[in-house]
Amino acid sequence: MEKQHQHNEINRRGFLKAGAGLAATALFMPFGTNKVFGAINPVNANVSIPSVKLNNGIEMPMLGFGTNSLTGEVGERSVFDAISVGYRSIDTAHVYTNEEAVGAGIKRSGIDRKELFVTSKLWVDLSGYEGTKKAFQTSIDKLGTDYLDLYLIHRPRGDVKGSWQAMEELCKAGKIKAIGVSNFEPHQLDELMSYAKIKPVLNQIETHVFFQEEVLYPDLKKRKVVHEAWSPFAAGRNNIFSNPVLAEIAKKHNKSIAQVCLRWHYQRGVVAIPRSQNKAHMIENLQIFDFKLDKSDLETIATLDLNKTQFPEWS
Ligand SMILES: NC(=O)c1ccc[n+]([C@@H]2O[C@H](COP(=O)([O-])OP(=O)(O)OC[C@H]3O[C@@H](n4cnc5c(N)ncnc54)[C@H](OP(=O)(O)O)[C@@H]3O)[C@@H](O)[C@H]2O)c1
């Protein structure tokens, strides 16, 4: 695996700035990386989150914060806490009905907008050229921002072509820094690419130790489209947090199961966006850049793959 990654373009200077431990992890990065996101703050002073360079040159943190189901006051407080402990990438969506809460959390944090990487997603029933332009404006109004770092088509349904055209125009106008998709299969990416003038930068798909995406994972690598994992902990399903195989690996490294899972995503070059409303968990989930899973750990984790969704109700 290391040999394969030696061919990847890695800008080591950014990592050297972030310290030797972080530099070592660069060997696992799939694309060029030269920026480190992070916070100097009292609770998590040493957090530095490496970034991945998207295929349009924009930098995105390899670890972000998921917000599905974090609505209202809980949503606002969670986003505020997440930013305060060092997260700089926040993932939301129209369909989560929490863009206002996420926006309020961002505002309350007092952080400079330029320090953040904000993603939202277009829901299916708003698809099409006009619908997308309107939906985008509604999303940024609710979030209290005048641009998005990343806007994704949430599911490959509805008028994808019309939506993509609108997103390309918004991108060219500087209202969106990067555009991508979510839950797209290879044939759906092929279709998109048949008319796209701007290539998607990323595909956000269900990925965790029980569904390792062994078809899409290499396919996205080949396309130079970043693989982003939704539900990096399978949302706790299949008793992931008490899995004995993961517990053994966690014990060996003096880490938690959550940290092993996130480190596994990171070493595969997959961006992860864990959700938590528990500040201690948020902090714990950032502490993954000071250890390394070895070959035998990775081989063992590979055996956990069930190769099927843990969310059949969404298929
Ligand atoms: N594009 C799509 O179709 C799609 C679909 C689903 C999700 N997503 C995105 O992906 C994000 C993450 O996925 P998810 O929300 O489904 O779930 P997830 O991140 O896989 O898991 C969240 C669960 O893990 C628990 N947890 C977090 N850190 C923990 C720790 N250190 N120790 C123990 N438990 C921990 C949380 O509980 P606590 O709150 O108690 O910590 C919560 O119950 C979403 O929030 C959303 O932004 C996208």
Coordinates of C-alpha atoms and ligand atoms in Angstrom, one line a residue:
M1 CA 0.0 0.0 0.0
E2 CA 2.8 2.4 0.9
K3 CA 4.5 1.7 -2.4
Q4 CA 1.4 2.6 -4.3
H5 CA 1.0 5.9 -2.4
Q6 CA 4.6 6.9 -3.0
H7 CA 3.5 7.8 -6.6
N8 CA 1.1 10.3 -5.3
E9 CA 1.8 13.9 -5.4
I10 CA 2.5 15.0 -1.8
N11 CA 3.5 18.5 -0.7
R12 CA 5.4 17.7 2.4
R13 CA 6.1 21.3 3.3
G14 CA 2.7 21.8 4.8
F15 CA 3.1 18.7 6.9
L16 CA 6.5 19.6 8.1
K17 CA 4.9 22.8 9.5
A18 CA 2.4 20.6 11.3
G19 CA 5.0 18.5 13.0
A20 CA 6.8 15.2 12.3
G21 CA 3.9 12.9 13.4
L22 CA 1.6 14.5 10.9
A23 CA 4.3 14.4 8.2
A24 CA 4.5 10.6 8.6
T25 CA 0.8 10.2 7.8
A26 CA 1.3 12.0 4.5
L27 CA 2.5 8.7 3.0
F28 CA -1.1 7.6 3.1
M29 CA -2.6 10.6 1.4
P30 CA -4.3 9.9 -2.0
F31 CA -4.0 13.4 -3.6
G32 CA -1.8 16.4 -3.1
T33 CA -2.1 18.1 0.3
N34 CA -0.5 21.3 1.4
K35 CA -2.7 22.9 3.9
V36 CA -3.5 22.1 7.5
F37 CA -6.8 23.1 9.0
G38 CA -7.0 23.5 12.8
A39 CA -7.4 25.5 15.8
I40 CA -5.3 26.7 18.6
N41 CA -7.7 26.7 21.6
P42 CA -7.7 25.7 25.2
V43 CA -9.5 22.4 24.8
N44 CA -7.7 20.9 21.9
A45 CA -4.6 22.9 21.5
N46 CA -2.7 20.6 19.1
V47 CA -5.4 19.8 16.6
S48 CA -4.2 20.1 13.0
I49 CA -6.4 18.5 10.4
P50 CA -4.6 17.6 7.1
S51 CA -6.4 18.5 3.9
V52 CA -6.9 16.9 0.5
K53 CA -6.6 18.9 -2.7
L54 CA -9.7 18.5 -4.8
N55 CA -9.4 18.1 -8.6
N56 CA -10.1 21.8 -9.0
G57 CA -7.3 22.8 -6.7
I58 CA -9.4 23.7 -3.6
E59 CA -8.3 22.3 -0.3
M60 CA -10.7 20.4 1.9
P61 CA -10.1 19.1 5.5
M62 CA -9.8 15.3 5.6
L63 CA -11.9 15.2 8.7
G64 CA -15.1 17.2 9.1
F65 CA -18.3 17.4 11.2
G66 CA -21.6 15.7 10.2
T67 CA -24.8 17.3 11.3
N68 CA -27.6 15.0 10.2
S69 CA -30.4 15.0 12.8
L70 CA -28.7 17.8 14.8
T71 CA -31.5 20.3 14.6
G72 CA -32.6 23.4 16.6
E73 CA -30.8 24.3 19.8
V74 CA -28.9 20.9 19.8
G75 CA -27.7 21.6 16.2
E76 CA -26.6 25.2 17.0
R77 CA -24.8 24.1 20.2
S78 CA -23.2 21.1 18.5
V79 CA -21.8 23.1 15.6
F80 CA -20.6 25.8 18.1
D81 CA -18.8 23.1 20.1
A82 CA -17.4 21.4 17.1
I83 CA -15.8 24.6 15.8
S84 CA -14.6 25.5 19.3
V85 CA -12.7 22.2 19.6
G86 CA -11.1 22.4 16.1
Y87 CA -13.4 21.2 13.3
R88 CA -13.3 23.4 10.3
S89 CA -15.4 21.5 7.8
I90 CA -19.2 21.3 8.4
D91 CA -21.5 19.0 6.5
T92 CA -25.2 19.9 6.2
A93 CA -28.1 19.4 3.7
H94 CA -31.5 21.0 2.9
V95 CA -33.1 17.7 3.9
Y96 CA -31.6 17.8 7.4
T97 CA -33.8 20.9 8.2
N98 CA -30.9 22.3 10.2
E99 CA -29.2 24.8 7.9
E100 CA -30.5 27.6 10.1
A101 CA -29.2 25.9 13.3
V102 CA -25.9 25.2 11.6
G103 CA -25.7 28.9 10.5
A104 CA -26.5 30.0 14.0
G105 CA -23.7 27.7 15.4
I106 CA -21.2 29.2 13.0
K107 CA -22.2 32.7 13.8
R108 CA -22.0 32.0 17.5
S109 CA -18.5 30.7 17.1
G110 CA -17.3 34.0 15.9
I111 CA -15.0 32.3 13.4
D112 CA -13.9 34.0 10.2
R113 CA -16.0 32.5 7.4
K114 CA -12.8 32.0 5.3
E115 CA -11.5 29.6 8.0
L116 CA -14.5 27.2 7.4
F117 CA -15.3 24.7 4.7
V118 CA -19.1 24.5 4.5
T119 CA -20.9 21.8 2.5
S120 CA -24.6 21.6 1.8
K121 CA -26.7 19.4 -0.5
L122 CA -29.5 19.7 -3.0
W123 CA -32.5 17.5 -2.2
V124 CA -34.2 15.5 -4.9
D125 CA -37.5 17.3 -5.1
L126 CA -35.8 20.6 -5.7
S127 CA -33.8 19.3 -8.7
G128 CA -33.6 20.9 -12.2
Y129 CA -32.1 24.1 -13.4
E130 CA -34.5 26.7 -11.8
G131 CA -35.1 24.6 -8.7
T132 CA -31.4 24.3 -8.0
K133 CA -30.7 28.0 -8.3
K134 CA -33.6 28.7 -5.9
A135 CA -32.6 25.9 -3.5
F136 CA -29.0 27.0 -3.4
Q137 CA -30.1 30.6 -2.5
T138 CA -32.4 29.3 0.2
S139 CA -29.6 27.2 1.7
I140 CA -27.0 30.0 1.8
D141 CA -29.6 32.4 3.2
K142 CA -30.4 29.9 6.0
L143 CA -26.7 29.3 6.7
G144 CA -26.1 33.0 6.8
T145 CA -23.3 32.9 4.2
D146 CA -22.9 34.3 0.7
Y147 CA -21.1 31.2 -0.7
L148 CA -20.7 27.5 -0.2
D149 CA -17.3 25.7 -0.3
L150 CA -19.0 22.6 -1.6
Y151 CA -22.5 21.9 -3.0
L152 CA -23.6 18.3 -3.7
I153 CA -26.4 16.6 -5.5
H154 CA -27.7 14.6 -2.6
R155 CA -29.1 11.6 -4.6
P156 CA -28.9 10.7 -8.3
R157 CA -32.6 11.3 -8.9
G158 CA -34.7 14.0 -10.5
D159 CA -33.3 16.3 -13.2
V160 CA -29.6 15.8 -12.5
K161 CA -28.6 17.4 -15.8
G162 CA -30.5 20.6 -15.1
S163 CA -29.2 20.7 -11.6
W164 CA -25.6 20.2 -12.7
Q165 CA -25.9 23.0 -15.3
A166 CA -27.2 25.4 -12.6
M167 CA -24.4 24.3 -10.2
E168 CA -21.7 24.9 -12.9
E169 CA -23.0 28.4 -13.4
L170 CA -23.0 29.1 -9.6
C171 CA -19.5 27.7 -9.5
K172 CA -18.3 30.0 -12.3
A173 CA -20.0 32.9 -10.6
G174 CA -17.9 32.2 -7.5
K175 CA -21.0 31.4 -5.3
I176 CA -19.8 27.8 -4.9
K177 CA -16.1 26.9 -4.7
A178 CA -16.6 23.2 -5.7
I179 CA -19.4 21.0 -6.8
G180 CA -19.9 17.3 -6.4
V181 CA -22.3 14.5 -5.8
S182 CA -23.5 12.0 -3.2
N183 CA -24.7 8.4 -3.5
F184 CA -23.7 8.1 -7.2
E185 CA -22.8 4.7 -8.6
P186 CA -20.1 4.5 -11.4
H187 CA -22.7 4.4 -14.2
Q188 CA -24.4 7.5 -12.8
L189 CA -21.0 9.3 -12.7
D190 CA -20.4 8.2 -16.3
E191 CA -23.7 9.7 -17.4
L192 CA -22.9 13.0 -15.5
M193 CA -19.5 13.1 -17.1
S194 CA -21.0 12.8 -20.6
Y195 CA -22.4 16.4 -20.4
A196 CA -20.5 18.0 -17.4
K197 CA -18.3 20.9 -18.3
I198 CA -17.1 20.9 -14.7
K199 CA -16.1 17.5 -13.3
P200 CA -17.4 16.6 -9.8
V201 CA -14.7 16.9 -7.1
L202 CA -16.2 14.4 -4.7
N203 CA -18.7 11.6 -4.2
Q204 CA -20.1 11.3 -0.6
I205 CA -21.2 7.7 -0.1
E206 CA -22.0 5.3 2.7
T207 CA -18.6 4.0 3.9
H208 CA -17.6 2.3 7.1
V209 CA -15.9 -0.9 8.2
F210 CA -19.0 -3.0 7.5
F211 CA -19.4 -1.5 4.0
Q212 CA -16.0 -0.7 2.7
E213 CA -17.1 0.1 -0.9
E214 CA -14.6 -2.1 -2.6
V215 CA -16.1 -1.3 -6.0
L216 CA -16.5 2.5 -5.7
Y217 CA -13.3 3.0 -3.7
P218 CA -10.9 2.1 -6.5
D219 CA -13.3 3.6 -9.1
L220 CA -13.2 7.0 -7.5
K221 CA -9.5 6.9 -7.0
K222 CA -9.1 6.2 -10.8
R223 CA -11.4 9.1 -11.6
K224 CA -9.6 11.5 -9.2
V225 CA -12.9 12.1 -7.5
V226 CA -12.5 12.3 -3.7
H227 CA -14.2 9.6 -1.7
E228 CA -16.1 11.0 1.3
A229 CA -17.6 8.7 3.8
W230 CA -21.0 9.3 5.2
S231 CA -21.9 7.5 8.4
P232 CA -18.2 6.7 9.1
F233 CA -19.4 4.9 12.2
A234 CA -22.3 3.3 10.5
A235 CA -24.3 5.6 12.8
G236 CA -23.5 3.1 15.6
R237 CA -25.4 0.3 13.8
N238 CA -24.3 -3.4 14.0
N239 CA -22.8 -2.6 17.5
I240 CA -19.8 -1.0 16.0
F241 CA -18.8 0.7 19.2
S242 CA -18.5 -2.7 21.0
N243 CA -17.2 -4.8 18.1
P244 CA -14.6 -7.1 19.6
V245 CA -12.3 -7.1 16.6
L246 CA -12.1 -3.3 16.6
A247 CA -11.8 -3.3 20.4
E248 CA -8.7 -5.5 20.2
I249 CA -7.1 -3.1 17.7
A250 CA -8.1 -0.1 19.7
K251 CA -6.5 -1.6 22.9
K252 CA -3.3 -2.3 21.0
H253 CA -2.9 1.4 20.1
N254 CA -4.4 2.7 23.3
K255 CA -7.1 4.3 21.3
S256 CA -10.9 4.0 21.1
I257 CA -12.9 2.1 18.5
A258 CA -14.2 5.5 17.1
Q259 CA -10.5 6.6 16.7
V260 CA -9.6 3.3 15.0
C261 CA -12.5 3.7 12.6
L262 CA -11.6 7.3 11.7
R263 CA -7.9 6.5 11.4
W264 CA -8.9 3.7 9.0
H265 CA -10.8 6.1 6.8
Y266 CA -7.9 8.6 6.9
Q267 CA -5.3 6.0 5.9
R268 CA -7.4 5.0 3.0
G269 CA -7.5 8.6 1.9
V270 CA -11.2 8.8 2.5
V271 CA -12.6 12.1 4.0
A272 CA -14.8 11.4 7.0
I273 CA -17.5 13.5 8.6
P274 CA -18.4 11.9 12.0
R275 CA -21.4 13.3 13.8
S276 CA -21.6 13.8 17.6
Q277 CA -23.6 16.0 20.0
N278 CA -21.2 15.0 22.8
K279 CA -18.2 17.4 23.1
A280 CA -16.0 14.7 24.6
H281 CA -16.6 12.5 21.6
M282 CA -16.0 15.5 19.2
I283 CA -12.6 16.0 20.8
E284 CA -11.8 12.2 20.9
N285 CA -12.7 12.0 17.1
L286 CA -10.0 14.6 16.3
Q287 CA -7.2 12.7 18.0
I288 CA -6.4 10.4 15.1
F289 CA -3.2 11.9 13.7
D290 CA -0.8 10.6 16.3
F291 CA -0.9 6.9 15.6
K292 CA -0.9 4.5 12.6
L293 CA -2.7 1.3 11.9
D294 CA -0.3 -1.3 10.6
K295 CA -0.6 -3.8 7.8
S296 CA -2.1 -6.5 10.1
D297 CA -4.6 -4.1 11.5
L298 CA -5.7 -3.1 8.0
E299 CA -5.9 -6.8 7.0
T300 CA -8.0 -7.5 10.1
I301 CA -10.4 -4.6 9.4
A302 CA -10.8 -5.8 5.8
T303 CA -12.4 -9.0 7.2
L304 CA -15.2 -6.9 8.8
D305 CA -16.6 -5.9 5.4
L306 CA -20.2 -7.2 5.0
N307 CA -20.3 -5.5 1.6
K308 CA -23.8 -4.2 2.0
T309 CA -25.5 -1.1 3.2
Q310 CA -26.4 -0.8 6.9
F311 CA -29.3 1.6 5.9
P312 CA -31.6 -0.6 3.7
E313 CA -34.4 1.8 4.4
W314 CA -32.7 4.5 2.3
S315 CA -32.0 2.3 -0.7
Ligands
LIG1 N1 -25.1 12.0 1.8 C1 -25.9 11.2 2.4 O1 -26.8 10.6 1.9 C2 -25.7 11.1 3.9 C3 -26.4 10.1 4.6 C4 -26.1 9.9 6.0 C5 -25.2 10.8 6.6 N2 -24.6 11.8 5.9 C6 -23.7 12.7 6.6 O2 -22.7 11.9 7.3 C7 -22.7 12.4 8.7 C8 -22.2 11.3 9.6 O3 -23.1 10.1 9.5 P1 -24.2 9.8 10.7 O4 -24.7 11.0 11.2 O5 -25.2 8.9 10.0 O6 -23.5 8.9 11.7 P2 -22.0 8.6 12.2 O7 -21.1 9.7 12.2 O8 -21.6 7.3 11.5 O9 -22.3 8.1 13.7 C9 -22.9 9.0 14.6 C10 -23.1 8.3 15.9 O10 -21.9 7.9 16.5 C11 -21.8 8.3 17.9 N3 -20.4 8.7 18.2 C12 -19.7 9.7 17.6 N4 -18.5 9.8 18.1 C13 -18.4 8.8 19.0 C14 -17.4 8.3 19.9 N5 -16.2 8.9 19.9 N6 -17.7 7.3 20.7 C15 -18.9 6.7 20.7 N7 -19.9 7.1 19.9 C16 -19.7 8.1 19.1 C17 -22.8 9.5 18.0 O11 -23.3 9.6 19.3 P3 -23.0 10.9 20.2 O12 -23.7 12.1 19.6 O13 -23.4 10.5 21.5 O14 -21.5 11.1 20.1 C18 -23.9 9.1 17.0 O15 -24.8 8.2 17.6 C19 -24.1 12.9 8.9 O16 -24.3 13.6 10.1 C20 -24.3 13.6 7.6 O17 -23.7 14.9 7.7 C21 -24.8 11.9 4.6

